Every structure is written in structure tokens, then in C-alpha cells.
Tab-separated table of C-alpha atoms and ligand atoms in Angstrom:
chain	number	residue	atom	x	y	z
A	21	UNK	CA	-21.947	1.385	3.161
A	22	UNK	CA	-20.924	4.228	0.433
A	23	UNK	CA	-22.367	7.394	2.624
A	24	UNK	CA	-22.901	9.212	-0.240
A	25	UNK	CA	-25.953	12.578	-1.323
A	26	UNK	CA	-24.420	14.792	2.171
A	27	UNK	CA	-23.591	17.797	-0.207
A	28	UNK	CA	-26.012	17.338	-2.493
A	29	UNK	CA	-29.071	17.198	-0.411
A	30	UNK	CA	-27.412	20.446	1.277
A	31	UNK	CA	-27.499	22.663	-1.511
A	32	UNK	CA	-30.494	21.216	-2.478
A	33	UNK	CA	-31.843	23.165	0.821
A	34	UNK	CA	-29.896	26.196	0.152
A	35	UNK	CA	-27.153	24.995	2.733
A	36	UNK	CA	-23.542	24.619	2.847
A	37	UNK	CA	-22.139	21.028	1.991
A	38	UNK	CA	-20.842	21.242	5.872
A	39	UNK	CA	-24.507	21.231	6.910
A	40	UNK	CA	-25.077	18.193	5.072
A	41	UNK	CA	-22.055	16.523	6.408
A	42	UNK	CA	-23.757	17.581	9.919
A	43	UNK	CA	-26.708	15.581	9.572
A	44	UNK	CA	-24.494	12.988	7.850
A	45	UNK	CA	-23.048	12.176	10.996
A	46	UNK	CA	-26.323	11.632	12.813
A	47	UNK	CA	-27.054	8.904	10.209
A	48	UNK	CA	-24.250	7.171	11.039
A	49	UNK	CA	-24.882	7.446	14.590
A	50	UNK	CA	-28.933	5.811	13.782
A	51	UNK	CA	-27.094	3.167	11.702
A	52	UNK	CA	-24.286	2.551	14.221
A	53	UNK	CA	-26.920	1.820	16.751
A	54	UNK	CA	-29.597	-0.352	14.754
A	55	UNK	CA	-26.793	-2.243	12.983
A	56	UNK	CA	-26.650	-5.047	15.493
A	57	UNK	CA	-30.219	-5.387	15.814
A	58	UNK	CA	-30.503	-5.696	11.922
A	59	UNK	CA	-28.218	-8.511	12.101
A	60	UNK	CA	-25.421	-6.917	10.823
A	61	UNK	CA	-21.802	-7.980	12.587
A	62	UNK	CA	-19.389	-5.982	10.419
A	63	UNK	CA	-20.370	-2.138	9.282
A	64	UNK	CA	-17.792	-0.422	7.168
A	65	UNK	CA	-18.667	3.378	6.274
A	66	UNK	CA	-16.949	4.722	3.962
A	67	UNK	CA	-16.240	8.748	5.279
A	68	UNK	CA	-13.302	9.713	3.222
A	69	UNK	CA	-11.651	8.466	0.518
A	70	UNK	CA	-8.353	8.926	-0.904
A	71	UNK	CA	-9.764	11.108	-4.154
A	72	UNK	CA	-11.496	13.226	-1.294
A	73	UNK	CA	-8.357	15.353	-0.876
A	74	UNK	CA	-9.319	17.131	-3.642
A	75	UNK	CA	-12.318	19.025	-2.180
A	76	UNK	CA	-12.026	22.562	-1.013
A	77	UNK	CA	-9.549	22.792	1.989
A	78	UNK	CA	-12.607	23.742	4.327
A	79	UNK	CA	-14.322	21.127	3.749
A	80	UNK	CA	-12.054	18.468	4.547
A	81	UNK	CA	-11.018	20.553	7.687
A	82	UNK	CA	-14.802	19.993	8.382
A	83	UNK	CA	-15.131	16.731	7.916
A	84	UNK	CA	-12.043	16.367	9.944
A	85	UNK	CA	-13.716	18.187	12.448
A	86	UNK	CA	-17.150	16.124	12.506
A	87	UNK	CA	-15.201	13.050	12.723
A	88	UNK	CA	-13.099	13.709	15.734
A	89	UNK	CA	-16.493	15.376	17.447
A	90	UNK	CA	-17.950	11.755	16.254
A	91	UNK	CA	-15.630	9.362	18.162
A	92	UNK	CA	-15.090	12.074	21.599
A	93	UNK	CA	-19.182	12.592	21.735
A	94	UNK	CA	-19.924	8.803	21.243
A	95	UNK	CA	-16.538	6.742	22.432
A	96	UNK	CA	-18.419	5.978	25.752
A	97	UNK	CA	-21.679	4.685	24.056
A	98	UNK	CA	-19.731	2.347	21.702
A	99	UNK	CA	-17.648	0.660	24.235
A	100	UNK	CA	-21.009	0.354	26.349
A	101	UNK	CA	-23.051	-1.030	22.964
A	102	UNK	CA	-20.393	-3.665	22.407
A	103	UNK	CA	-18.969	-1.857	19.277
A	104	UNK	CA	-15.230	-2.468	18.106
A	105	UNK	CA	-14.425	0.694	16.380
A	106	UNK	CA	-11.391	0.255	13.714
A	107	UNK	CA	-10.706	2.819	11.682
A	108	UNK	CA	-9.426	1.364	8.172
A	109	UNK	CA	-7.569	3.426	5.527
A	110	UNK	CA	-3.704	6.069	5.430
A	111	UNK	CA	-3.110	7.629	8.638
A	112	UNK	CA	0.096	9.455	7.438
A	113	UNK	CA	-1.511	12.292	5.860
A	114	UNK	CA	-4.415	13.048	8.620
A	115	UNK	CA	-3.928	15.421	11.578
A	116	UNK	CA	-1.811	14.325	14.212
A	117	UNK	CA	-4.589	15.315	16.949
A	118	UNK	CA	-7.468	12.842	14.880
A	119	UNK	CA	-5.090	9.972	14.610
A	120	UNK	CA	-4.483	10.077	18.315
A	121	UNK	CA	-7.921	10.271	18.877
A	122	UNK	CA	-8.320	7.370	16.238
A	123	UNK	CA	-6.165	4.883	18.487
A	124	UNK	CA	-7.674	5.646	21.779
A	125	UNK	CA	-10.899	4.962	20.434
A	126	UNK	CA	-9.967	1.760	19.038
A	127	UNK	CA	-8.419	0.836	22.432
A	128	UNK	CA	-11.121	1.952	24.676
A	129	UNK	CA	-13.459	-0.243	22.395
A	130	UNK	CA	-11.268	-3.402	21.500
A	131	UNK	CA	-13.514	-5.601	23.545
A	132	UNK	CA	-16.621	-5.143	21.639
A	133	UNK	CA	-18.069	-8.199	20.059
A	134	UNK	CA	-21.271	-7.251	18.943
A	135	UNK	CA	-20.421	-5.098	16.119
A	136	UNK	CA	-17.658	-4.419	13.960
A	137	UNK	CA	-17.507	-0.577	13.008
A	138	UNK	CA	-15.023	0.157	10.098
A	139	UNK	CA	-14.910	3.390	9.283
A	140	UNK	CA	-12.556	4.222	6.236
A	141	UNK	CA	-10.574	7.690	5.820
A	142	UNK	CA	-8.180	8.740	3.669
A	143	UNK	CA	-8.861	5.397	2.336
A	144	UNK	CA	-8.233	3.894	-1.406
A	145	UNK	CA	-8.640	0.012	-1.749
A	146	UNK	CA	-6.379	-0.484	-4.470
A	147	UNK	CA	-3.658	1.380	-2.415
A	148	UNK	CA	-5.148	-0.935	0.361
A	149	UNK	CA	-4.368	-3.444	-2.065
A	150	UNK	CA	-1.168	-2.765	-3.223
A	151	UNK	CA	0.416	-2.181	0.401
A	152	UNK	CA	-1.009	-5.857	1.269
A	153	UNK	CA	0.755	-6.812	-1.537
A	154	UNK	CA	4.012	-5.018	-0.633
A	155	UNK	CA	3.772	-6.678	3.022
A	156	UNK	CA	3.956	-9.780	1.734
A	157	UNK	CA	0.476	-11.200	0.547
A	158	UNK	CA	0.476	-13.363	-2.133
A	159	UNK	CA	-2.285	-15.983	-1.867
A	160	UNK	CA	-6.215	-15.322	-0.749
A	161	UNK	CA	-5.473	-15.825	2.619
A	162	UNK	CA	-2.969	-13.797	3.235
A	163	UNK	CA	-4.583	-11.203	1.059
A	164	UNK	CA	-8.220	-10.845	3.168
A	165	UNK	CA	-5.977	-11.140	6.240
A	166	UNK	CA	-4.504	-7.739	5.025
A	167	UNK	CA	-7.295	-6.553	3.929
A	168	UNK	CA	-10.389	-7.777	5.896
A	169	UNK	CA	-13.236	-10.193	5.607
A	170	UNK	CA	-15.708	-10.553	1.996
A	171	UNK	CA	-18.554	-7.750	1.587
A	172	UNK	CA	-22.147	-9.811	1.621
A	173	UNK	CA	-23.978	-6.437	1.097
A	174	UNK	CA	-22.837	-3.102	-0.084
A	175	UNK	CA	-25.097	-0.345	0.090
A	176	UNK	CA	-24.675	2.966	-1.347
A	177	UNK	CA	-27.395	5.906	-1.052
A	178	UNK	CA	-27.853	8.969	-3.276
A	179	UNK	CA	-27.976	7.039	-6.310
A	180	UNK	CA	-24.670	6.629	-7.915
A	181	UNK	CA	-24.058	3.078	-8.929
A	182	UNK	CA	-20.167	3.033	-8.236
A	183	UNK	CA	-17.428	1.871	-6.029
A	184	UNK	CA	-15.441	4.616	-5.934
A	185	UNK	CA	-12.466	2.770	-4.785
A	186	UNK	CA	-14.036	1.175	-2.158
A	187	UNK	CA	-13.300	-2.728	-0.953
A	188	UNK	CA	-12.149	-3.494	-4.859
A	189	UNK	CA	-10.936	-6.894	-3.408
A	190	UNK	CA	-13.438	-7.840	-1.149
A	191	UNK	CA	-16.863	-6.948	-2.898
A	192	UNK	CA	-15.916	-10.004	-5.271
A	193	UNK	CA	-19.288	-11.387	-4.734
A	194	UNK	CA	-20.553	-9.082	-2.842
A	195	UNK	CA	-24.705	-7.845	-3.903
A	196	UNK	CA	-25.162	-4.663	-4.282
A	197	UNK	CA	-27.731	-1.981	-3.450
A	198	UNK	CA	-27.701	1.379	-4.734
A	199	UNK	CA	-30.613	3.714	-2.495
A	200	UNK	CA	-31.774	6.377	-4.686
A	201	UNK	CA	-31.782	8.588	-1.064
A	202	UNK	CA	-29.461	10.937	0.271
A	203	UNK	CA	-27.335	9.300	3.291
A	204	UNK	CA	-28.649	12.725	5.548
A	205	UNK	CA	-32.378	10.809	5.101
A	206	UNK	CA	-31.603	7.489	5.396
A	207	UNK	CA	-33.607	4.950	7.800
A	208	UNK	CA	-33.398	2.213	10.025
A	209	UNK	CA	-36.749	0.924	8.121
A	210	UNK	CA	-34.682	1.557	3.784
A	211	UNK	CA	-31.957	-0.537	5.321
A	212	UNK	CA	-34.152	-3.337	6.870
A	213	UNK	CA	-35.562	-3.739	3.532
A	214	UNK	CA	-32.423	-3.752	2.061
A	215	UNK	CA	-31.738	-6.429	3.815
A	216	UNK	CA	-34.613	-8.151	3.132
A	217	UNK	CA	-34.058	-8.080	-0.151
A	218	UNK	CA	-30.155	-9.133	0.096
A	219	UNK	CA	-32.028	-12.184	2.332
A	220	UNK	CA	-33.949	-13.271	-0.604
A	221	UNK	CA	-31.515	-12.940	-3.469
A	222	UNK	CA	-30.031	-16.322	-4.928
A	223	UNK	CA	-26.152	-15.973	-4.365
A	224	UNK	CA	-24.424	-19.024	-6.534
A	225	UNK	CA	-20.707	-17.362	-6.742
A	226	UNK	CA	-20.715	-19.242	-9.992
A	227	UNK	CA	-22.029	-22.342	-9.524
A	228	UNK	CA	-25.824	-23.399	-10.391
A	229	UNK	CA	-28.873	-23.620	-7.833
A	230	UNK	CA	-28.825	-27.368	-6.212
A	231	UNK	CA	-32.624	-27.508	-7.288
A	232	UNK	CA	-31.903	-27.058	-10.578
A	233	UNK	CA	-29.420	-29.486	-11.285
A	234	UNK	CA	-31.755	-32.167	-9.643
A	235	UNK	CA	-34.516	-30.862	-11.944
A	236	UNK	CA	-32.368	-31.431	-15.089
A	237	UNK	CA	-31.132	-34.762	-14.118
B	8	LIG	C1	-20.594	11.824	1.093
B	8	LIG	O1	-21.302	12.905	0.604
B	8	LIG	C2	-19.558	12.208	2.113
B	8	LIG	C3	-18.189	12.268	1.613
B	8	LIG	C4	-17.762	11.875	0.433
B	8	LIG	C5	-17.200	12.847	2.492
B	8	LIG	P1	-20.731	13.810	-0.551
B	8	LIG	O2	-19.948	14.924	0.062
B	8	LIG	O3	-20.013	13.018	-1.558
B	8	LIG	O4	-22.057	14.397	-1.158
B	8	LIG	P2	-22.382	14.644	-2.674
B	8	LIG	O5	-22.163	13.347	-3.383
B	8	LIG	O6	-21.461	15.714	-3.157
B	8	LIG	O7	-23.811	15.044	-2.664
B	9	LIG	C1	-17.170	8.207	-2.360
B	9	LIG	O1	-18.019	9.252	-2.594
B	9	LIG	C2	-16.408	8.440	-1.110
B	9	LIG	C3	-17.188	8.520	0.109
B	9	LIG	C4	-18.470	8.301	0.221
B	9	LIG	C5	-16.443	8.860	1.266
B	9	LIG	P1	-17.651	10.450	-3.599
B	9	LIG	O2	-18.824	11.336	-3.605
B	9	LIG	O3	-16.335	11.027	-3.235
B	9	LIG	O4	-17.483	9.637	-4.965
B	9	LIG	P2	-17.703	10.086	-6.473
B	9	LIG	O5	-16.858	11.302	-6.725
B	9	LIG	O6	-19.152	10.371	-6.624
B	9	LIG	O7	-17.279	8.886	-7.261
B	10	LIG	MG1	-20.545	12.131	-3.318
């Protein structure tokens, strides 16, 4: 998921962007939790990409700041839901005090198995990319074993209709749904339908629909 609309439907309200990056992070707790319920295995949330470093120093400091309140408030819960945290993306250029944070969370929840939660930061997939390709990846295999597993459903609120750098690789057939609302709003009940709709779509990843080749024969 692209969590995109947090500063947006701020100022909208006459708030600061940090007040929509506040309620921000309660959607992703709501999502976290009816993920595995929705049927969903792997969650990847994108929080911060690479092109985010240009945003006002404050800001980032604050989403820095949500993020490590994120994974102290709700490390317990996650290991106690079954949820594998991972967080994907450069760890070079964050604080010292988040990436420490980072691992121990990933630790203390390695033994979840009902969901997946990938949540990238200071992340860029064609860096992603590139650095799979500099450790040695040079066939499909190798390359989602780098990388991670195929998107089946990307959703991204606020209503761009972009990638932003995001999974470049693995949203080869991945379906797509942009939510015209802002991630702060988002619902249990717009994703379900989402899904729905994913459910219902006819993927062929290039080939034709078995039914119709019998009907031209
Ligand atoms: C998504 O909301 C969160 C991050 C990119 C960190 P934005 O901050 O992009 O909100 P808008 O798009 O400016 O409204
Ligand atoms: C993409 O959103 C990155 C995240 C959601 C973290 P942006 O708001 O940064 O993307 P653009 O600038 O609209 O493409
Ligand atoms: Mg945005």
C-alpha cells in the first residue's frame, strides 16, 4: 500500500502536515490489525521513500519520530498477533537510535506467521534493484529472492495514480487500485472492497481466458 493524502488532508483542516502524519499512523495500526482477517499474508506500507529526504528537515524528524513511537507502542501486540515485522529499504542514512529499534523489532517478532508487515523507509526500488543486482542477481530467481515476493494488489489512497518508486520489479503484474481517499480516512470496509474487486478481476499475465479459447475452437 502507497500511504499517501497525510499532508494534504492536514492542511485541508487547517493543520500541520505532522498532524496528518499522526492520524496516519493510526491507519496503519487499523490496517495492521484487519490485514490477516482480510486475507492478506504480506502488507508492505510504503512510509518513506528515498525522494522523501527532500521535505522540510522537521518533518522527516517527525516522521522519524512517529515511526519509532509506532514499533515501541505496538512491538508487544505484533509479536502477540502473529505479525513478522521487516522493515525493507537504506538503513545507512536513518538515525542510529531508529535502526536499533528497527532490528529488535524484527527479532522480537521473527516468529510471526500470520502476517507479513513490510514497512519501507528510506526506500527506492530501483536502488533496491540495482543493489540486488550488484550482489549478484542475475536471473528471476535470484532477483525476487533479493528483492521479495510479486505484488497481487497495490493500493494507493489520495488519488495519485503513480508508483513513486515503489516495488518497480515486483508490481509486474500486479492490479492496481488507486482510492480517491486520504490514507488518515481510510477503512477496514474501502479495503475489503478493494479486495473484492481485485477477487473478481480476470488476471491472464498475457495469456488468453481458458473459456475463450474453447469457445473459438
Ligand atoms: C504520505 O502522505 C506519507 C509520506 C509520504 C511520508 P504525504 O505526506 O505524501 O501527503 P501528501 O501527499 O502531501 O498529502
Ligand atoms: C510516495 O508518496 C512515498 C510514500 C507514500 C512514502 P509521495 O507523496 O512522496 O509521492 P509523490 O511525490 O506524490 O510522487
Ligand atoms: Mg504524497
Amino acid at each position: 500500500m502507497i500511504m499517501d493524502g497525510n499532508g494534504r488532508w492536514a492542511q485541508a483542516r487547517g493543520w500541520p502536515r505532522l498532524a496528518g502524519h499522526r492520524a496516519g499512523a493510526e491507519t496503519v495500526r487499523r490496517m495492521v490489525e484487519a490485514a490477516p482477517g482480510l486475507g492478506i499474508g504480506t502488507l508492505t506500507l510504503y512510509a518513506f521513500s528515498s525522494d522523501n529526504w527532500k521535505r522540510p528537515q522537521d518533518e522527516i524528524a517527525g516522521l522519524f519520530r512517529l515511526f519509532a513511537r509506532y514499533l515501541k507502542q505496538e512491538a508487544a501486540k505484533l509479536a502477540e498477533q502473529g505479525v513478522r515485522f521487516e522493515m525493507i529499504g537504506r538503513r545507512d542514512r536513518l538515525p542510529g537510535p531508529l535502526v536499533s529499534l528497527v532490528e529488535e523489532t524484527e527479532s522480537f517478532t521473527q516468529a510471526g506467521t500470520r502476517l507479513h508487515l513490510r514497512v519501507a523507509v528510506d526506500y527506492s526500488s530501483r536502488d533496491a534493484i540495482l543493489r540486488a543486482v550488484e550482489a549478484g542477481a542475475c536471473d528471476r530467481e535470484s532477483m525476487q529472492a533479493h528483492l521479495g515476493p510479486d505484488v497481487d494488489l497495490l493500493i494507493r489512497t489520495s488519488g495519485e495514480q503513480r508508483l513513486s518508486d515503489f516495488l518497480l520489479w515486483e508490481c509486474a503484474y500486479a492490479e492496481f487500485s488507486f482510492l480517491d481517499v486520504a490514507w488518515p480516512e481510510l477503512t477496514e470496509t474501502e479495503v475489503r472492497e478493494a479486495l473484492e474487486d481485485f477477487r473478481s478481476r480476470d488476471r491472464r499475465y498475457g495469456g488468453v481466458k481458458l473459456s475463450r479459447v474453447q469457445a473459438l475452437r
